[in-house]
Coordinates of C-alpha atoms in Angstrom, one line a residue:
Chain A
M12 CA 1.9 10.5 33.4
E13 CA 3.5 8.7 35.0
Q14 CA 7.5 9.5 36.0
L15 CA 9.3 8.7 33.7
N16 CA 13.3 8.6 35.0
R17 CA 15.6 10.9 32.3
K18 CA 16.8 8.1 30.3
E19 CA 13.2 7.0 29.6
E20 CA 12.5 10.8 28.5
I21 CA 15.4 11.2 26.4
I22 CA 13.6 7.4 24.7
V23 CA 10.2 9.1 24.2
T24 CA 11.2 12.6 22.8
A25 CA 13.8 10.6 20.0
A26 CA 10.7 8.7 19.7
R27 CA 8.6 11.2 18.7
L28 CA 11.0 12.6 16.8
F29 CA 12.1 10.4 14.8
Y30 CA 8.9 9.5 13.9
E31 CA 8.2 13.1 13.4
K32 CA 11.2 14.1 11.2
G33 CA 13.1 11.0 10.0
Y34 CA 15.7 9.1 12.5
K35 CA 18.6 10.3 10.0
A36 CA 17.2 13.6 10.2
I37 CA 17.5 14.1 13.8
S38 CA 20.7 14.8 16.1
M39 CA 21.5 14.5 20.1
R40 CA 21.6 18.4 20.0
D41 CA 17.9 18.5 18.0
I42 CA 16.7 15.7 20.6
A43 CA 18.2 17.8 23.8
A44 CA 16.3 21.3 22.0
A45 CA 13.6 19.2 21.8
M46 CA 13.4 18.3 25.5
D47 CA 15.2 22.2 26.7
I48 CA 18.6 20.8 28.2
K49 CA 22.3 21.1 27.3
A50 CA 23.3 18.2 24.7
A51 CA 26.6 17.9 26.4
S52 CA 24.5 16.2 29.8
L53 CA 22.0 14.2 27.0
Y54 CA 25.8 11.8 27.4
N55 CA 25.3 11.3 30.9
H56 CA 22.7 9.1 29.7
I57 CA 23.0 7.9 26.5
K58 CA 25.8 7.5 24.2
S59 CA 24.9 8.3 21.3
K60 CA 21.1 8.8 19.3
Q61 CA 22.3 4.7 17.9
E62 CA 21.7 3.8 21.8
I63 CA 18.3 5.0 21.2
L64 CA 16.7 3.9 18.6
S65 CA 18.9 0.4 19.6
E66 CA 16.3 1.0 23.1
I67 CA 12.6 1.8 21.2
I68 CA 13.5 -0.7 18.3
L69 CA 14.7 -3.9 21.0
K70 CA 12.3 -2.7 23.5
V71 CA 8.8 -3.0 21.7
A72 CA 10.8 -6.4 19.2
E73 CA 10.4 -8.0 23.1
E74 CA 7.3 -6.9 22.8
F75 CA 6.1 -8.9 19.9
T76 CA 8.7 -11.5 21.2
V77 CA 7.3 -12.5 24.1
G78 CA 3.5 -11.8 23.8
M79 CA 5.2 -14.3 20.6
E80 CA 5.9 -17.6 23.4
C81 CA 3.0 -16.3 25.5
V82 CA 0.9 -17.5 22.7
V83 CA 2.7 -20.2 21.9
A84 CA 2.8 -22.1 25.6
E85 CA -1.5 -21.9 25.2
N86 CA -2.5 -25.2 25.3
S87 CA -6.0 -24.0 22.8
S88 CA -6.6 -24.3 19.5
A89 CA -4.5 -22.4 16.3
I90 CA -7.9 -20.3 16.0
K91 CA -7.5 -18.9 19.0
K92 CA -3.6 -18.0 19.1
I93 CA -4.1 -16.3 15.8
E94 CA -6.5 -14.5 17.4
K95 CA -4.2 -13.8 20.1
V96 CA -1.6 -13.1 18.3
I97 CA -3.9 -10.3 15.8
E98 CA -4.9 -8.8 19.3
L99 CA -0.6 -9.1 20.8
H100 CA -0.7 -6.9 16.9
I101 CA -2.8 -3.9 17.5
D102 CA -2.4 -3.1 21.2
I103 CA 1.5 -3.0 20.0
T104 CA 0.1 -0.8 18.0
V105 CA -2.3 1.3 19.4
N106 CA 0.4 2.4 22.0
H107 CA 3.5 2.0 21.3
S108 CA 3.0 3.7 17.0
E109 CA 6.3 5.7 17.3
A110 CA 8.3 3.1 17.7
L111 CA 6.8 0.7 15.4
A112 CA 8.0 3.1 13.2
A113 CA 11.3 3.2 13.6
L114 CA 11.2 -0.8 14.1
N115 CA 9.9 -0.3 10.5
N116 CA 11.8 2.9 9.4
D117 CA 15.0 2.1 10.9
W118 CA 15.5 -1.4 11.9
M119 CA 18.7 -0.9 9.2
H120 CA 20.4 1.7 10.7
L121 CA 20.6 -0.8 14.1
E122 CA 24.5 -1.7 14.7
E123 CA 25.7 -4.7 14.5
L124 CA 25.0 -6.6 17.3
D125 CA 21.6 -5.6 17.8
L126 CA 20.6 -5.6 14.5
N127 CA 21.3 -9.0 14.6
A128 CA 19.8 -9.4 18.1
F129 CA 16.2 -7.3 16.3
V130 CA 16.5 -9.8 12.9
M131 CA 16.9 -13.1 15.5
M132 CA 13.6 -12.3 17.1
R133 CA 11.9 -11.2 13.7
E134 CA 12.9 -14.4 12.4
D135 CA 11.8 -16.8 15.6
Y136 CA 8.2 -14.7 16.0
E137 CA 7.5 -15.4 11.9
Q138 CA 8.9 -19.1 12.3
N139 CA 6.4 -19.2 15.9
F140 CA 3.7 -17.5 13.7
R141 CA 4.3 -20.9 11.2
K142 CA 4.1 -22.9 12.9
I143 CA 0.6 -22.2 14.6
I144 CA -0.2 -21.9 11.3
K145 CA 1.2 -25.7 10.7
Q146 CA -0.4 -26.7 13.6
G147 CA -3.9 -25.8 12.5
I148 CA -3.7 -26.9 8.5
D149 CA -2.7 -30.7 11.0
T150 CA -5.4 -30.3 13.1
G151 CA -8.3 -29.5 9.8
E152 CA -8.8 -26.2 11.4
L153 CA -7.6 -24.1 9.2
K154 CA -7.9 -24.5 4.9
P155 CA -4.9 -26.5 3.2
H156 CA -3.9 -23.6 2.0
H157 CA 0.1 -22.4 1.5
P158 CA 0.8 -21.4 4.8
E159 CA 3.6 -19.1 3.0
V160 CA 0.3 -17.6 1.7
I161 CA -2.1 -17.5 4.7
L162 CA 1.5 -16.7 6.9
F163 CA 1.7 -13.3 4.1
S164 CA -1.7 -12.4 4.0
I165 CA -1.7 -11.8 7.7
L166 CA 1.5 -10.3 8.8
S167 CA 0.8 -7.9 6.5
T168 CA -1.8 -6.4 7.1
L169 CA -0.7 -6.8 11.1
R170 CA 2.5 -4.9 9.9
T171 CA 1.5 -2.0 8.4
L172 CA -1.0 -1.8 10.2
Y173 CA 0.4 1.0 12.3
L174 CA 0.2 3.3 9.5
W175 CA -2.8 3.1 8.7
Y176 CA -4.5 2.6 12.6
Q177 CA -2.4 6.7 12.5
K178 CA -4.5 8.0 9.4
R179 CA -8.2 6.2 10.6
G180 CA -6.9 6.6 14.1
K181 CA -10.8 7.4 15.1
L182 CA -12.0 3.9 15.0
D183 CA -13.4 2.1 18.6
V184 CA -10.0 -0.2 19.3
N185 CA -12.6 -2.5 20.8
I186 CA -14.6 -2.8 17.5
L187 CA -11.0 -2.9 15.7
K188 CA -10.2 -6.4 17.4
K189 CA -13.4 -7.6 16.4
D190 CA -13.4 -7.2 12.8
M191 CA -9.8 -7.5 11.8
I192 CA -10.2 -10.7 13.8
S193 CA -12.8 -11.6 11.9
V194 CA -12.0 -10.8 7.9
L195 CA -8.4 -12.3 8.6
I196 CA -9.5 -15.3 9.8
N197 CA -13.3 -16.0 8.3
G198 CA -13.1 -14.1 5.3
I199 CA -14.8 -11.0 4.1
V200 CA -18.3 -13.2 3.0
Chain B
M2 CA 12.4 -10.4 -25.3
E3 CA 10.9 -7.2 -28.0
Q4 CA 13.8 -4.5 -29.6
L5 CA 13.1 -1.7 -26.7
N6 CA 13.9 1.5 -27.9
R7 CA 16.1 4.0 -26.4
K8 CA 14.3 5.1 -23.8
E9 CA 13.0 2.4 -22.9
E10 CA 15.8 0.7 -22.4
I11 CA 16.5 3.6 -19.9
I12 CA 14.3 3.4 -18.6
V13 CA 14.5 -0.8 -17.6
T14 CA 18.0 -0.5 -16.9
A15 CA 17.6 3.1 -13.9
A16 CA 14.6 0.7 -12.4
R17 CA 16.8 -2.8 -12.1
L18 CA 19.4 0.2 -10.9
F19 CA 16.7 2.3 -8.8
Y20 CA 16.2 -1.5 -7.2
E21 CA 19.4 -2.2 -6.4
K22 CA 20.9 0.5 -4.8
G23 CA 18.2 2.6 -3.9
Y24 CA 16.9 5.8 -5.9
K25 CA 19.3 8.1 -4.1
A26 CA 22.1 6.5 -4.5
I27 CA 22.3 6.0 -8.2
S28 CA 23.3 9.0 -10.3
M29 CA 22.7 9.4 -14.2
R30 CA 26.2 9.0 -15.3
D31 CA 25.1 5.6 -13.1
I32 CA 23.1 4.4 -15.6
A33 CA 25.4 5.7 -18.5
A34 CA 28.2 3.1 -17.1
A35 CA 25.2 0.4 -17.2
M36 CA 24.4 0.6 -20.9
D37 CA 28.2 2.0 -21.3
I38 CA 27.4 4.5 -23.6
K39 CA 28.3 8.3 -22.2
A40 CA 26.4 11.0 -19.9
A41 CA 25.8 13.7 -22.3
S42 CA 24.4 10.7 -24.4
L43 CA 21.1 9.8 -22.4
Y44 CA 20.0 13.7 -22.3
N45 CA 19.0 13.8 -25.9
H46 CA 16.6 11.1 -24.5
I47 CA 15.5 11.9 -20.4
K48 CA 15.7 15.8 -19.4
S49 CA 16.6 14.5 -15.8
K50 CA 16.4 11.0 -13.1
Q51 CA 13.4 12.2 -11.5
E52 CA 12.2 12.1 -15.1
I53 CA 13.3 8.6 -15.6
L54 CA 11.5 8.4 -12.0
S55 CA 7.9 9.0 -13.0
E56 CA 7.5 7.0 -16.6
I57 CA 8.4 4.8 -14.0
I58 CA 6.4 5.2 -11.0
L59 CA 3.3 6.4 -13.9
K60 CA 3.4 4.1 -15.9
V61 CA 3.0 1.4 -12.9
A62 CA 0.2 3.4 -11.5
E63 CA -1.4 3.6 -15.1
E64 CA -1.6 0.4 -14.7
F65 CA -3.5 -0.1 -11.8
T66 CA -6.2 3.3 -13.4
V67 CA -6.7 1.3 -16.4
G68 CA -7.1 -2.0 -14.8
M69 CA -9.4 -0.5 -12.0
E70 CA -11.8 1.4 -14.2
C71 CA -11.9 -1.9 -16.2
V72 CA -13.3 -3.7 -12.4
V73 CA -15.7 -1.3 -11.7
A74 CA -17.1 -1.4 -15.7
E75 CA -18.3 -4.5 -15.6
N76 CA -21.7 -5.6 -15.1
S77 CA -20.6 -8.7 -11.7
S78 CA -21.0 -8.9 -8.4
A79 CA -18.8 -7.0 -5.7
I80 CA -17.0 -11.1 -5.5
K81 CA -15.9 -11.4 -8.5
K82 CA -14.8 -7.7 -9.5
I83 CA -12.6 -8.7 -5.6
E84 CA -11.4 -11.0 -7.1
K85 CA -10.0 -9.2 -10.5
V86 CA -8.6 -6.3 -8.8
I87 CA -6.3 -9.8 -6.5
E88 CA -5.8 -10.6 -10.3
L89 CA -4.5 -7.3 -11.6
H90 CA -2.4 -6.8 -8.0
I91 CA -0.7 -9.8 -8.6
D92 CA -0.4 -10.1 -11.9
I93 CA 1.7 -6.1 -11.8
T94 CA 3.6 -7.1 -9.2
V95 CA 4.8 -10.5 -10.9
N96 CA 5.0 -8.6 -14.0
H97 CA 6.7 -5.0 -12.5
S98 CA 8.0 -5.2 -9.1
E99 CA 10.6 -3.3 -10.2
A100 CA 8.4 -0.6 -11.0
L101 CA 6.2 -1.4 -8.0
A102 CA 9.7 -0.7 -5.6
A103 CA 10.5 3.0 -7.3
L104 CA 6.2 3.1 -6.9
N105 CA 6.6 2.4 -3.3
N106 CA 9.9 3.9 -1.7
D107 CA 10.1 6.7 -3.6
W108 CA 6.9 7.9 -4.9
M109 CA 7.4 11.6 -2.7
H110 CA 11.0 11.7 -4.7
L111 CA 8.3 13.0 -7.9
E112 CA 8.4 16.6 -9.4
E113 CA 5.0 18.4 -8.0
L114 CA 3.2 17.7 -11.0
D115 CA 3.9 14.0 -11.2
L116 CA 3.1 13.6 -7.2
N117 CA -0.2 16.0 -7.4
A118 CA -1.3 13.1 -10.6
F119 CA 0.3 9.9 -8.3
V120 CA -1.1 10.9 -5.5
M121 CA -5.1 11.8 -7.0
M122 CA -4.7 7.7 -9.5
R123 CA -3.8 6.8 -5.5
E124 CA -6.3 7.9 -4.1
D125 CA -9.3 7.5 -7.2
Y126 CA -8.1 4.2 -7.5
E127 CA -9.0 3.6 -3.2
Q128 CA -12.1 5.4 -3.3
N129 CA -12.7 3.1 -6.4
F130 CA -11.7 -0.1 -4.0
R131 CA -14.5 1.6 -1.1
K132 CA -16.8 1.4 -3.4
I133 CA -16.7 -1.7 -4.5
I134 CA -17.0 -3.2 -0.9
K135 CA -19.7 -1.2 -0.1
Q136 CA -21.5 -2.4 -3.3
G137 CA -21.0 -6.0 -1.7
I138 CA -21.8 -4.7 2.1
D139 CA -24.9 -3.2 0.6
T140 CA -26.6 -6.0 -1.3
G141 CA -25.5 -8.6 1.9
E142 CA -22.8 -10.2 -0.9
L143 CA -20.3 -9.2 2.1
K144 CA -20.5 -9.5 6.0
P145 CA -21.8 -5.4 7.3
H146 CA -17.6 -5.0 8.3
H147 CA -16.6 -1.7 8.9
P148 CA -15.5 -0.8 5.1
E149 CA -12.0 0.7 6.5
V150 CA -11.3 -1.9 7.7
I151 CA -11.7 -4.6 4.6
L152 CA -10.1 -1.9 2.3
F153 CA -6.9 -1.7 3.9
S154 CA -7.0 -6.0 5.2
I155 CA -7.1 -6.5 1.1
L156 CA -5.5 -3.8 0.0
S157 CA -2.5 -4.2 3.1
T158 CA -1.5 -7.4 2.1
L159 CA -1.4 -6.3 -1.7
R160 CA 0.9 -3.6 -1.8
T161 CA 3.5 -5.0 -0.2
L162 CA 3.1 -8.6 -1.7
Y163 CA 5.9 -7.4 -4.3
L164 CA 8.4 -7.7 -0.9
W165 CA 7.8 -10.5 -0.3
Y166 CA 6.9 -12.5 -3.7
Q167 CA 10.4 -12.3 -4.5
K168 CA 11.7 -13.6 -1.1
R169 CA 9.4 -16.7 -2.1
G170 CA 9.6 -16.6 -5.8
K171 CA 9.4 -20.1 -6.7
L172 CA 5.6 -20.0 -5.9
D173 CA 3.5 -20.9 -9.0
V174 CA 1.4 -17.8 -10.4
N175 CA -1.5 -19.1 -10.2
I176 CA -1.4 -21.0 -7.2
L177 CA -0.4 -17.7 -5.7
K178 CA -4.1 -16.4 -6.8
K179 CA -5.8 -19.2 -6.6
D180 CA -4.8 -18.6 -2.6
M181 CA -4.7 -15.3 -2.4
I182 CA -8.4 -15.2 -3.5
S183 CA -9.2 -17.8 -1.4
V184 CA -8.0 -16.5 1.5
L185 CA -8.7 -12.3 1.4
I186 CA -12.6 -13.0 0.4
N187 CA -13.0 -16.6 2.5
G188 CA -10.9 -16.5 5.2
I189 CA -8.1 -19.3 6.3
V190 CA -10.5 -21.9 8.5

């Protein structure tokens, strides 16, 4: 395992505790106890529980943002882009399920500036996805369904994947990618 | 509008308040105030806030259960059955979005007996859906993907539909049914 600096260690520990007990139930004292250090020394590295939450959520939100920007910049078909977006979600789900739980359950507890940054990233992400879908409908690659129905059908599945993946955690990630891309794009028949 | 008896009126009012402010934030006093009656007289009709929650959640859970049992009992193809399940979800979403919000956000606050009943209904529901999917794979109607991936892809979309439908509430329900059945079954290409 790579060496984490103390701040990263705090964030990783907190993410796990938030995940297990919920953000609201966990205090800075609990985080210090889990790391076997004094609560006071946490504050040498980080100023509040909210700052920890913001580090967790904004980091994973940026991963989505950067990933989506790379996909949009590609010179490829809409379908290829949608496949890449599905893979992006599966990779982030597999690698950062605790951060995704914090993002989904606790984003509303971010302080105002971070909250605004998060909401803007999420809206840009959806807007980029919507553009890819409209591009696909315009070029005739996708069937001319209501673009919002397509967007919602795919995003709702990808965004709740972390919940399901934990329960059924044994599924091989490559099988998951292959089957999920096929189901979401080609349907089940 | 049909005439509600007092108990039904309490449940409808409470469902709206739980939806707007969250189950935890609402007291029996708030419910009484919204109905312009004395808090004490609520207790002539219902014994606790938990009983109200249970009425709301179990009623809509039973609607899913009965709907699913009718679909399973049909002598039709797996695809036809899946279409019916999608329609069932859309109808319940359109008619009972406040109850679905309570079901999704607050089921864990049910008291033990009701909680067990709810969890059992939800598991039976998933099990029936799983059987339909396996039937479809066995008969060759559905592609031989991992049945859990198919189940999750469809259910995750249907279960979060109430959130999306509220935001995009203007979409005609018949267009929604047609497009969603097509997207979930035939895919987007």
